[in-house]
Amino acid sequence: MNKYKETFGVDISKDVFDVFGNLTGHNQYKNDESGFVKFLKELPKDSLVVMEATGYYHYRLAQFLYTSKIVVSVVNPLSIKRFIQMKLAKVKTDKSDAKAICDYALINEVPIYNALTNVQSECLQLFRLLDVYLKHRTATKNKIHGEETLGIPSKYVYRSLKRNKKHLDKEVLAIELKLLSLIKQDQQEQLTLLRSVPGIGQKTALFLIVITDGFSKFEHAAQLCSYVGITPTIRESGSSVKGRSRISKVGNRKLRNLLFLCSFNACKHNKACRELYERIVNKGKSKKVALIAVANKLLKQCFAIAKSGRPYDETYVSVLPR
């Protein structure tokens, strides 16, 4: 299946990155510019370098190799994790992880990495910072509530927490406005298309575009649903072990929560979602299960509209796969 002269699996950590080539075996390099240059010099021509998406750590190496005309692939860590579990591997080290990534790439078709534009890169950085601030704001809100339940909160502590929340509110709003301006600059047409879906608000549309690189990361709606983490998982074995179906919850939690909130509005104004919700509830399922199904439906609608380039059409969208 593999058309490259040699395939390299890369496992990246803060200080070093381990490399395993299917012909040359294991090596290790510093996770800095000098290590990147040394690795590049030792790479054979027509090689494929595969690494996991690991937030900040993989990005610099992927961009460096891409600009150096090396074929790079960045794969979902969940795919590698399942591959290792399937092999029943008992040893887990950086070296073994690099070899597992290499083995995975040799028997699976992996996506080819395309470097991010400056706008995409800044949007991702803003999105990550926004996620940090939102977590801090939630923690601050919880702390304020906790202090209030004491009955006699310290005035100094209470005022400090209030100031902190006010500051975080200001920063969150500023980042959201900056994201909006960048998306309008780079993806205005797609933003307009997504906003045409009844139930999808501006914030959710923004996050969808940023997280999916304008939906270019995914070829099928099912892949996107799995990434977000709103696909049902079935728990049953034979006739003796059965459990309730649950969502996977392995994807992006912030986007999953936003879509769940959007599902309430979609049940009122989105015909296909409303029909789906009523059908599930009428079968005796809980309203929460029905709302999760609506969130899944919304995501599929967004994917179809983004890929087709056509705005929401009630008669067209309603016949999309359920």
mmCIF file of N, CA, C and O in Angstrom, residues 55-143:
data_model
loop_
_atom_site.group_PDB
_atom_site.id
_atom_site.type_symbol
_atom_site.label_atom_id
_atom_site.label_comp_id
_atom_site.label_asym_id
_atom_site.label_seq_id
_atom_site.Cartn_x
_atom_site.Cartn_y
_atom_site.Cartn_z
ATOM 1 N N GLY A 55 -1.134 18.990 19.779
ATOM 2 C CA GLY A 55 -1.206 20.388 20.174
ATOM 3 C C GLY A 55 -0.015 21.178 19.665
ATOM 4 O O GLY A 55 0.278 21.214 18.479
ATOM 5 N N TYR A 56 0.712 21.804 20.584
ATOM 6 C CA TYR A 56 1.810 22.692 20.198
ATOM 7 C C TYR A 56 3.022 21.934 19.662
ATOM 8 O O TYR A 56 3.719 22.421 18.783
ATOM 9 N N TYR A 57 3.311 20.757 20.213
ATOM 10 C CA TYR A 57 4.578 20.100 19.951
ATOM 11 C C TYR A 57 4.756 19.662 18.499
ATOM 12 O O TYR A 57 5.838 19.782 17.929
ATOM 13 N N HIS A 58 3.703 19.128 17.888
ATOM 14 C CA HIS A 58 3.861 18.614 16.528
ATOM 15 C C HIS A 58 3.900 19.730 15.495
ATOM 16 O O HIS A 58 4.462 19.561 14.404
ATOM 17 N N TYR A 59 3.293 20.867 15.816
ATOM 18 C CA TYR A 59 3.067 21.915 14.822
ATOM 19 C C TYR A 59 4.367 22.440 14.219
ATOM 20 O O TYR A 59 4.495 22.544 12.992
ATOM 21 N N ARG A 60 5.358 22.757 15.064
ATOM 22 C CA ARG A 60 6.607 23.341 14.561
ATOM 23 C C ARG A 60 7.341 22.388 13.627
ATOM 24 O O ARG A 60 7.821 22.787 12.557
ATOM 25 N N LEU A 61 7.415 21.103 14.018
ATOM 26 C CA LEU A 61 8.112 20.128 13.182
ATOM 27 C C LEU A 61 7.367 19.911 11.873
ATOM 28 O O LEU A 61 7.991 19.839 10.799
ATOM 29 N N ALA A 62 6.054 19.813 11.931
ATOM 30 C CA ALA A 62 5.257 19.607 10.718
ATOM 31 C C ALA A 62 5.438 20.771 9.745
ATOM 32 O O ALA A 62 5.621 20.565 8.536
ATOM 33 N N GLN A 63 5.397 21.996 10.272
ATOM 34 C CA GLN A 63 5.573 23.173 9.418
ATOM 35 C C GLN A 63 6.981 23.221 8.818
ATOM 36 O O GLN A 63 7.161 23.541 7.642
ATOM 37 N N PHE A 64 7.982 22.876 9.630
ATOM 38 C CA PHE A 64 9.374 22.887 9.162
ATOM 39 C C PHE A 64 9.570 21.895 8.019
ATOM 40 O O PHE A 64 10.163 22.229 6.976
ATOM 41 N N LEU A 65 9.081 20.661 8.209
ATOM 42 C CA LEU A 65 9.251 19.639 7.179
ATOM 43 C C LEU A 65 8.454 19.980 5.922
ATOM 44 O O LEU A 65 8.917 19.757 4.800
ATOM 45 N N TYR A 66 7.265 20.537 6.115
ATOM 46 C CA TYR A 66 6.436 20.896 4.960
ATOM 47 C C TYR A 66 7.131 21.943 4.096
ATOM 48 O O TYR A 66 7.168 21.827 2.864
ATOM 49 N N THR A 67 7.693 22.972 4.738
ATOM 50 C CA THR A 67 8.385 24.023 3.985
ATOM 51 C C THR A 67 9.690 23.517 3.385
ATOM 52 O O THR A 67 10.238 24.138 2.472
ATOM 53 N N SER A 68 10.180 22.366 3.891
ATOM 54 C CA SER A 68 11.396 21.754 3.336
ATOM 55 C C SER A 68 11.064 20.712 2.277
ATOM 56 O O SER A 68 11.930 19.902 1.903
ATOM 57 N N LYS A 69 9.802 20.706 1.809
ATOM 58 C CA LYS A 69 9.341 19.829 0.716
ATOM 59 C C LYS A 69 9.304 18.347 1.098
ATOM 60 O O LYS A 69 9.474 17.465 0.247
ATOM 61 N N ILE A 70 9.133 18.068 2.379
ATOM 62 C CA ILE A 70 8.989 16.685 2.835
ATOM 63 C C ILE A 70 7.507 16.357 2.963
ATOM 64 O O ILE A 70 6.716 17.181 3.435
ATOM 65 N N VAL A 71 7.118 15.157 2.537
ATOM 66 C CA VAL A 71 5.725 14.743 2.660
ATOM 67 C C VAL A 71 5.448 14.393 4.118
ATOM 68 O O VAL A 71 6.092 13.524 4.700
ATOM 69 N N VAL A 72 4.478 15.087 4.706
ATOM 70 C CA VAL A 72 4.166 14.943 6.127
ATOM 71 C C VAL A 72 2.701 14.544 6.293
ATOM 72 O O VAL A 72 1.840 14.954 5.520
ATOM 73 N N SER A 73 2.452 13.728 7.304
ATOM 74 C CA SER A 73 1.076 13.388 7.662
ATOM 75 C C SER A 73 0.902 13.585 9.167
ATOM 76 O O SER A 73 1.758 13.177 9.954
ATOM 77 N N VAL A 74 -0.197 14.220 9.551
ATOM 78 C CA VAL A 74 -0.544 14.403 10.962
ATOM 79 C C VAL A 74 -1.844 13.645 11.205
ATOM 80 O O VAL A 74 -2.870 13.955 10.615
ATOM 81 N N VAL A 75 -1.776 12.626 12.061
ATOM 82 C CA VAL A 75 -2.922 11.744 12.256
ATOM 83 C C VAL A 75 -3.559 11.959 13.635
ATOM 84 O O VAL A 75 -2.923 12.466 14.559
ATOM 85 N N ASN A 76 -4.792 11.551 13.748
ATOM 86 C CA ASN A 76 -5.535 11.659 15.001
ATOM 87 C C ASN A 76 -4.927 10.716 16.048
ATOM 88 O O ASN A 76 -4.784 9.526 15.793
ATOM 89 N N PRO A 77 -4.575 11.220 17.237
ATOM 90 C CA PRO A 77 -3.992 10.358 18.279
ATOM 91 C C PRO A 77 -4.893 9.179 18.645
ATOM 92 O O PRO A 77 -4.398 8.115 19.033
ATOM 93 N N LEU A 78 -6.207 9.373 18.530
ATOM 94 C CA LEU A 78 -7.145 8.303 18.876
ATOM 95 C C LEU A 78 -6.964 7.106 17.949
ATOM 96 O O LEU A 78 -7.077 5.950 18.378
ATOM 97 N N SER A 79 -6.674 7.382 16.675
ATOM 98 C CA SER A 79 -6.456 6.296 15.714
ATOM 99 C C SER A 79 -5.239 5.468 16.091
ATOM 100 O O SER A 79 -5.256 4.237 16.014
ATOM 101 N N ILE A 80 -4.180 6.146 16.518
ATOM 102 C CA ILE A 80 -2.961 5.449 16.936
ATOM 103 C C ILE A 80 -3.212 4.662 18.212
ATOM 104 O O ILE A 80 -2.776 3.503 18.345
ATOM 105 N N LYS A 81 -3.930 5.268 19.142
ATOM 106 C CA LYS A 81 -4.225 4.602 20.410
ATOM 107 C C LYS A 81 -4.995 3.307 20.174
ATOM 108 O O LYS A 81 -4.680 2.259 20.759
ATOM 109 N N ARG A 82 -5.991 3.356 19.317
ATOM 110 C CA ARG A 82 -6.784 2.159 19.021
ATOM 111 C C ARG A 82 -5.952 1.110 18.284
ATOM 112 O O ARG A 82 -6.123 -0.086 18.496
ATOM 113 N N PHE A 83 -5.047 1.588 17.433
ATOM 114 C CA PHE A 83 -4.171 0.676 16.701
ATOM 115 C C PHE A 83 -3.263 -0.079 17.673
ATOM 116 O O PHE A 83 -3.077 -1.293 17.555
ATOM 117 N N ILE A 84 -2.713 0.637 18.673
ATOM 118 C CA ILE A 84 -1.853 0.015 19.676
ATOM 119 C C ILE A 84 -2.646 -0.981 20.523
ATOM 120 O O ILE A 84 -2.180 -2.085 20.817
ATOM 121 N N GLN A 85 -3.863 -0.587 20.894
ATOM 122 C CA GLN A 85 -4.714 -1.485 21.688
ATOM 123 C C GLN A 85 -5.057 -2.745 20.910
ATOM 124 O O GLN A 85 -5.105 -3.842 21.472
ATOM 125 N N MET A 86 -5.290 -2.590 19.624
ATOM 126 C CA MET A 86 -5.643 -3.727 18.779
ATOM 127 C C MET A 86 -4.484 -4.725 18.698
ATOM 128 O O MET A 86 -4.682 -5.937 18.612
ATOM 129 N N LYS A 87 -3.264 -4.196 18.758
ATOM 130 C CA LYS A 87 -2.071 -5.061 18.709
ATOM 131 C C LYS A 87 -1.752 -5.678 20.072
ATOM 132 O O LYS A 87 -0.823 -6.478 20.181
ATOM 133 N N LEU A 88 -2.510 -5.261 21.104
ATOM 134 C CA LEU A 88 -2.319 -5.770 22.472
ATOM 135 C C LEU A 88 -0.904 -5.523 22.981
ATOM 136 O O LEU A 88 -0.304 -6.362 23.659
ATOM 137 N N ALA A 89 -0.368 -4.347 22.626
ATOM 138 C CA ALA A 89 0.997 -4.018 23.050
ATOM 139 C C ALA A 89 1.055 -3.809 24.558
ATOM 140 O O ALA A 89 0.211 -3.124 25.133
ATOM 141 N N LYS A 90 2.031 -4.410 25.217
ATOM 142 C CA LYS A 90 2.178 -4.303 26.666
ATOM 143 C C LYS A 90 3.236 -3.280 27.072
ATOM 144 O O LYS A 90 3.270 -2.831 28.204
ATOM 145 N N VAL A 91 4.112 -2.916 26.150
ATOM 146 C CA VAL A 91 5.178 -1.963 26.448
ATOM 147 C C VAL A 91 4.848 -0.628 25.796
ATOM 148 O O VAL A 91 4.522 -0.577 24.613
ATOM 149 N N LYS A 92 4.919 0.452 26.585
ATOM 150 C CA LYS A 92 4.654 1.779 26.043
ATOM 151 C C LYS A 92 5.796 2.711 26.397
ATOM 152 O O LYS A 92 5.993 3.068 27.550
ATOM 153 N N THR A 93 6.592 3.059 25.404
ATOM 154 C CA THR A 93 7.673 4.024 25.549
ATOM 155 C C THR A 93 7.613 4.957 24.350
ATOM 156 O O THR A 93 6.863 4.726 23.401
ATOM 157 N N ASP A 94 8.433 6.015 24.381
ATOM 158 C CA ASP A 94 8.485 6.917 23.235
ATOM 159 C C ASP A 94 8.946 6.172 21.985
ATOM 160 O O ASP A 94 8.459 6.420 20.877
ATOM 161 N N LYS A 95 9.892 5.242 22.169
ATOM 162 C CA LYS A 95 10.388 4.454 21.040
ATOM 163 C C LYS A 95 9.290 3.554 20.488
ATOM 164 O O LYS A 95 9.102 3.471 19.270
ATOM 165 N N SER A 96 8.552 2.888 21.369
ATOM 166 C CA SER A 96 7.494 1.991 20.904
ATOM 167 C C SER A 96 6.359 2.768 20.257
ATOM 168 O O SER A 96 5.732 2.299 19.302
ATOM 169 N N ASP A 97 6.083 3.976 20.766
ATOM 170 C CA ASP A 97 5.035 4.798 20.166
ATOM 171 C C ASP A 97 5.428 5.232 18.757
ATOM 172 O O ASP A 97 4.596 5.244 17.840
ATOM 173 N N ALA A 98 6.689 5.605 18.565
ATOM 174 C CA ALA A 98 7.167 5.996 17.240
ATOM 175 C C ALA A 98 7.056 4.821 16.269
ATOM 176 O O ALA A 98 6.654 4.986 15.112
ATOM 177 N N LYS A 99 7.394 3.628 16.738
ATOM 178 C CA LYS A 99 7.290 2.431 15.896
ATOM 179 C C LYS A 99 5.823 2.135 15.570
ATOM 180 O O LYS A 99 5.487 1.756 14.440
ATOM 181 N N ALA A 100 4.926 2.336 16.549
ATOM 182 C CA ALA A 100 3.504 2.089 16.324
ATOM 183 C C ALA A 100 2.948 3.043 15.269
ATOM 184 O O ALA A 100 2.153 2.643 14.406
ATOM 185 N N ILE A 101 3.391 4.298 15.311
ATOM 186 C CA ILE A 101 2.955 5.276 14.310
ATOM 187 C C ILE A 101 3.452 4.881 12.926
ATOM 188 O O ILE A 101 2.734 4.971 11.927
ATOM 189 N N CYS A 102 4.695 4.413 12.870
ATOM 190 C CA CYS A 102 5.274 3.945 11.605
ATOM 191 C C CYS A 102 4.485 2.753 11.075
ATOM 192 O O CYS A 102 4.122 2.714 9.895
ATOM 193 N N ASP A 103 4.216 1.772 11.939
ATOM 194 C CA ASP A 103 3.459 0.578 11.535
ATOM 195 C C ASP A 103 2.062 0.948 11.051
ATOM 196 O O ASP A 103 1.553 0.386 10.074
ATOM 197 N N TYR A 104 1.438 1.886 11.757
ATOM 198 C CA TYR A 104 0.098 2.333 11.373
ATOM 199 C C TYR A 104 0.109 2.920 9.966
ATOM 200 O O TYR A 104 -0.771 2.629 9.147
ATOM 201 N N ALA A 105 1.109 3.766 9.681
ATOM 202 C CA ALA A 105 1.194 4.424 8.375
ATOM 203 C C ALA A 105 1.486 3.439 7.243
ATOM 204 O O ALA A 105 1.105 3.676 6.098
ATOM 205 N N LEU A 106 2.156 2.334 7.569
ATOM 206 C CA LEU A 106 2.498 1.354 6.538
ATOM 207 C C LEU A 106 1.280 0.572 6.047
ATOM 208 O O LEU A 106 1.265 0.097 4.901
ATOM 209 N N ILE A 107 0.273 0.440 6.884
ATOM 210 C CA ILE A 107 -0.885 -0.379 6.495
ATOM 211 C C ILE A 107 -2.182 0.428 6.361
ATOM 212 O O ILE A 107 -3.227 -0.130 6.032
ATOM 213 N N ASN A 108 -2.107 1.745 6.614
ATOM 214 C CA ASN A 108 -3.290 2.599 6.479
ATOM 215 C C ASN A 108 -2.983 3.793 5.586
ATOM 216 O O ASN A 108 -1.852 4.275 5.549
ATOM 217 N N GLU A 109 -3.992 4.251 4.898
ATOM 218 C CA GLU A 109 -3.833 5.470 4.096
ATOM 219 C C GLU A 109 -3.951 6.667 5.033
ATOM 220 O O GLU A 109 -4.957 6.831 5.719
ATOM 221 N N VAL A 110 -2.916 7.475 5.082
ATOM 222 C CA VAL A 110 -2.899 8.598 6.025
ATOM 223 C C VAL A 110 -3.069 9.916 5.271
ATOM 224 O O VAL A 110 -2.657 10.047 4.115
ATOM 225 N N PRO A 111 -3.679 10.917 5.913
ATOM 226 C CA PRO A 111 -3.893 12.213 5.245
ATOM 227 C C PRO A 111 -2.593 12.979 5.100
ATOM 228 O O PRO A 111 -1.736 12.946 5.983
ATOM 229 N N ILE A 112 -2.434 13.665 3.992
ATOM 230 C CA ILE A 112 -1.232 14.461 3.749
ATOM 231 C C ILE A 112 -1.428 15.855 4.333
ATOM 232 O O ILE A 112 -2.463 16.482 4.144
ATOM 233 N N TYR A 113 -0.421 16.310 5.051
ATOM 234 C CA TYR A 113 -0.485 17.589 5.772
ATOM 235 C C TYR A 113 -0.293 18.760 4.817
ATOM 236 O O TYR A 113 0.573 18.744 3.945
ATOM 237 N N ASN A 114 -1.128 19.772 4.997
ATOM 238 C CA ASN A 114 -0.971 21.036 4.287
ATOM 239 C C ASN A 114 -0.699 22.125 5.310
ATOM 240 O O ASN A 114 -1.431 22.233 6.315
ATOM 241 N N ALA A 115 0.314 22.927 5.066
ATOM 242 C CA ALA A 115 0.680 23.971 6.026
ATOM 243 C C ALA A 115 -0.467 24.954 6.212
ATOM 244 O O ALA A 115 -1.206 25.259 5.282
ATOM 245 N N LEU A 116 -0.598 25.434 7.444
ATOM 246 C CA LEU A 116 -1.639 26.406 7.741
ATOM 247 C C LEU A 116 -1.246 27.789 7.216
ATOM 248 O O LEU A 116 -0.075 28.147 7.178
ATOM 249 N N THR A 117 -2.246 28.550 6.803
ATOM 250 C CA THR A 117 -1.994 29.942 6.439
ATOM 251 C C THR A 117 -1.770 30.729 7.728
ATOM 252 O O THR A 117 -2.035 30.250 8.832
ATOM 253 N N ASN A 118 -1.281 31.951 7.584
ATOM 254 C CA ASN A 118 -1.060 32.796 8.761
ATOM 255 C C ASN A 118 -2.356 33.043 9.525
ATOM 256 O O ASN A 118 -2.372 33.070 10.760
ATOM 257 N N VAL A 119 -3.445 33.210 8.773
ATOM 258 C CA VAL A 119 -4.746 33.446 9.410
ATOM 259 C C VAL A 119 -5.197 32.201 10.168
ATOM 260 O O VAL A 119 -5.657 32.287 11.316
ATOM 261 N N GLN A 120 -5.069 31.021 9.552
ATOM 262 C CA GLN A 120 -5.455 29.777 10.216
ATOM 263 C C GLN A 120 -4.628 29.548 11.477
ATOM 264 O O GLN A 120 -5.152 29.122 12.509
ATOM 265 N N SER A 121 -3.332 29.825 11.388
ATOM 266 C CA SER A 121 -2.447 29.642 12.535
ATOM 267 C C SER A 121 -2.846 30.557 13.687
ATOM 268 O O SER A 121 -2.910 30.132 14.843
ATOM 269 N N GLU A 122 -3.138 31.833 13.376
ATOM 270 C CA GLU A 122 -3.525 32.773 14.421
ATOM 271 C C GLU A 122 -4.878 32.388 15.029
ATOM 272 O O GLU A 122 -5.080 32.497 16.246
ATOM 273 N N CYS A 123 -5.793 31.920 14.188
ATOM 274 C CA CYS A 123 -7.103 31.494 14.682
ATOM 275 C C CYS A 123 -6.967 30.332 15.669
ATOM 276 O O CYS A 123 -7.642 30.302 16.710
ATOM 277 N N LEU A 124 -6.102 29.379 15.353
ATOM 278 C CA LEU A 124 -5.891 28.244 16.246
ATOM 279 C C LEU A 124 -5.303 28.692 17.586
ATOM 280 O O LEU A 124 -5.706 28.217 18.646
ATOM 281 N N GLN A 125 -4.341 29.619 17.527
ATOM 282 C CA GLN A 125 -3.740 30.134 18.755
ATOM 283 C C GLN A 125 -4.779 30.869 19.598
ATOM 284 O O GLN A 125 -4.834 30.705 20.825
ATOM 285 N N LEU A 126 -5.612 31.656 18.941
ATOM 286 C CA LEU A 126 -6.669 32.381 19.650
ATOM 287 C C LEU A 126 -7.671 31.416 20.259
ATOM 288 O O LEU A 126 -8.142 31.613 21.386
ATOM 289 N N PHE A 127 -8.000 30.387 19.511
ATOM 290 C CA PHE A 127 -8.975 29.410 19.987
ATOM 291 C C PHE A 127 -8.457 28.687 21.231
ATOM 292 O O PHE A 127 -9.197 28.471 22.191
ATOM 293 N N ARG A 128 -7.178 28.329 21.224
ATOM 294 C CA ARG A 128 -6.593 27.657 22.388
ATOM 295 C C ARG A 128 -6.556 28.586 23.599
ATOM 296 O O ARG A 128 -6.833 28.164 24.726
ATOM 297 N N LEU A 129 -6.219 29.854 23.360
ATOM 298 C CA LEU A 129 -6.198 30.817 24.456
ATOM 299 C C LEU A 129 -7.611 31.040 24.998
ATOM 300 O O LEU A 129 -7.818 31.132 26.220
ATOM 301 N N LEU A 130 -8.576 31.091 24.096
ATOM 302 C CA LEU A 130 -9.964 31.247 24.512
ATOM 303 C C LEU A 130 -10.409 30.090 25.395
ATOM 304 O O LEU A 130 -11.093 30.294 26.409
ATOM 305 N N ASP A 131 -10.002 28.892 25.022
ATOM 306 C CA ASP A 131 -10.358 27.711 25.811
ATOM 307 C C ASP A 131 -9.787 27.815 27.225
ATOM 308 O O ASP A 131 -10.455 27.477 28.208
ATOM 309 N N VAL A 132 -8.551 28.304 27.343
ATOM 310 C CA VAL A 132 -7.920 28.480 28.657
ATOM 311 C C VAL A 132 -8.702 29.492 29.492
ATOM 312 O O VAL A 132 -9.008 29.259 30.668
ATOM 313 N N TYR A 133 -9.043 30.631 28.879
ATOM 314 C CA TYR A 133 -9.768 31.674 29.602
ATOM 315 C C TYR A 133 -11.165 31.214 30.011
ATOM 316 O O TYR A 133 -11.652 31.564 31.095
ATOM 317 N N LEU A 134 -11.827 30.453 29.162
ATOM 318 C CA LEU A 134 -13.167 29.963 29.493
ATOM 319 C C LEU A 134 -13.123 29.009 30.689
ATOM 320 O O LEU A 134 -14.003 29.040 31.555
ATOM 321 N N LYS A 135 -12.091 28.169 30.731
ATOM 322 C CA LYS A 135 -11.931 27.256 31.878
ATOM 323 C C LYS A 135 -11.666 28.045 33.157
ATOM 324 O O LYS A 135 -12.212 27.732 34.217
ATOM 325 N N HIS A 136 -10.815 29.078 33.053
ATOM 326 C CA HIS A 136 -10.512 29.905 34.218
ATOM 327 C C HIS A 136 -11.761 30.648 34.680
ATOM 328 O O HIS A 136 -11.997 30.785 35.887
ATOM 329 N N ARG A 137 -12.560 31.113 33.716
ATOM 330 C CA ARG A 137 -13.770 31.846 34.078
ATOM 331 C C ARG A 137 -14.779 30.942 34.789
ATOM 332 O O ARG A 137 -15.401 31.344 35.767
ATOM 333 N N THR A 138 -14.910 29.714 34.289
ATOM 334 C CA THR A 138 -15.810 28.761 34.939
ATOM 335 C C THR A 138 -15.345 28.463 36.364
ATOM 336 O O THR A 138 -16.151 28.414 37.297
ATOM 337 N N ALA A 139 -14.028 28.277 36.526
ATOM 338 C CA ALA A 139 -13.478 28.016 37.863
ATOM 339 C C ALA A 139 -13.718 29.209 38.791
ATOM 340 O O ALA A 139 -14.029 29.044 39.979
ATOM 341 N N THR A 140 -13.590 30.429 38.247
ATOM 342 C CA THR A 140 -13.815 31.632 39.047
ATOM 343 C C THR A 140 -15.280 31.752 39.460
ATOM 344 O O THR A 140 -15.600 32.097 40.597
ATOM 345 N N LYS A 141 -16.186 31.459 38.519
ATOM 346 C CA LYS A 141 -17.619 31.482 38.831
ATOM 347 C C LYS A 141 -17.946 30.494 39.944
ATOM 348 O O LYS A 141 -18.715 30.802 40.867
ATOM 349 N N ASN A 142 -17.371 29.304 39.849
ATOM 350 C CA ASN A 142 -17.607 28.280 40.872
ATOM 351 C C ASN A 142 -17.061 28.724 42.234
ATOM 352 O O ASN A 142 -17.672 28.463 43.279
ATOM 353 N N LYS A 143 -15.909 29.390 42.199
ATOM 354 C CA LYS A 143 -15.303 29.871 43.446
ATOM 355 C C LYS A 143 -16.160 30.971 44.075
ATOM 356 O O LYS A 143 -16.346 31.008 45.300
#
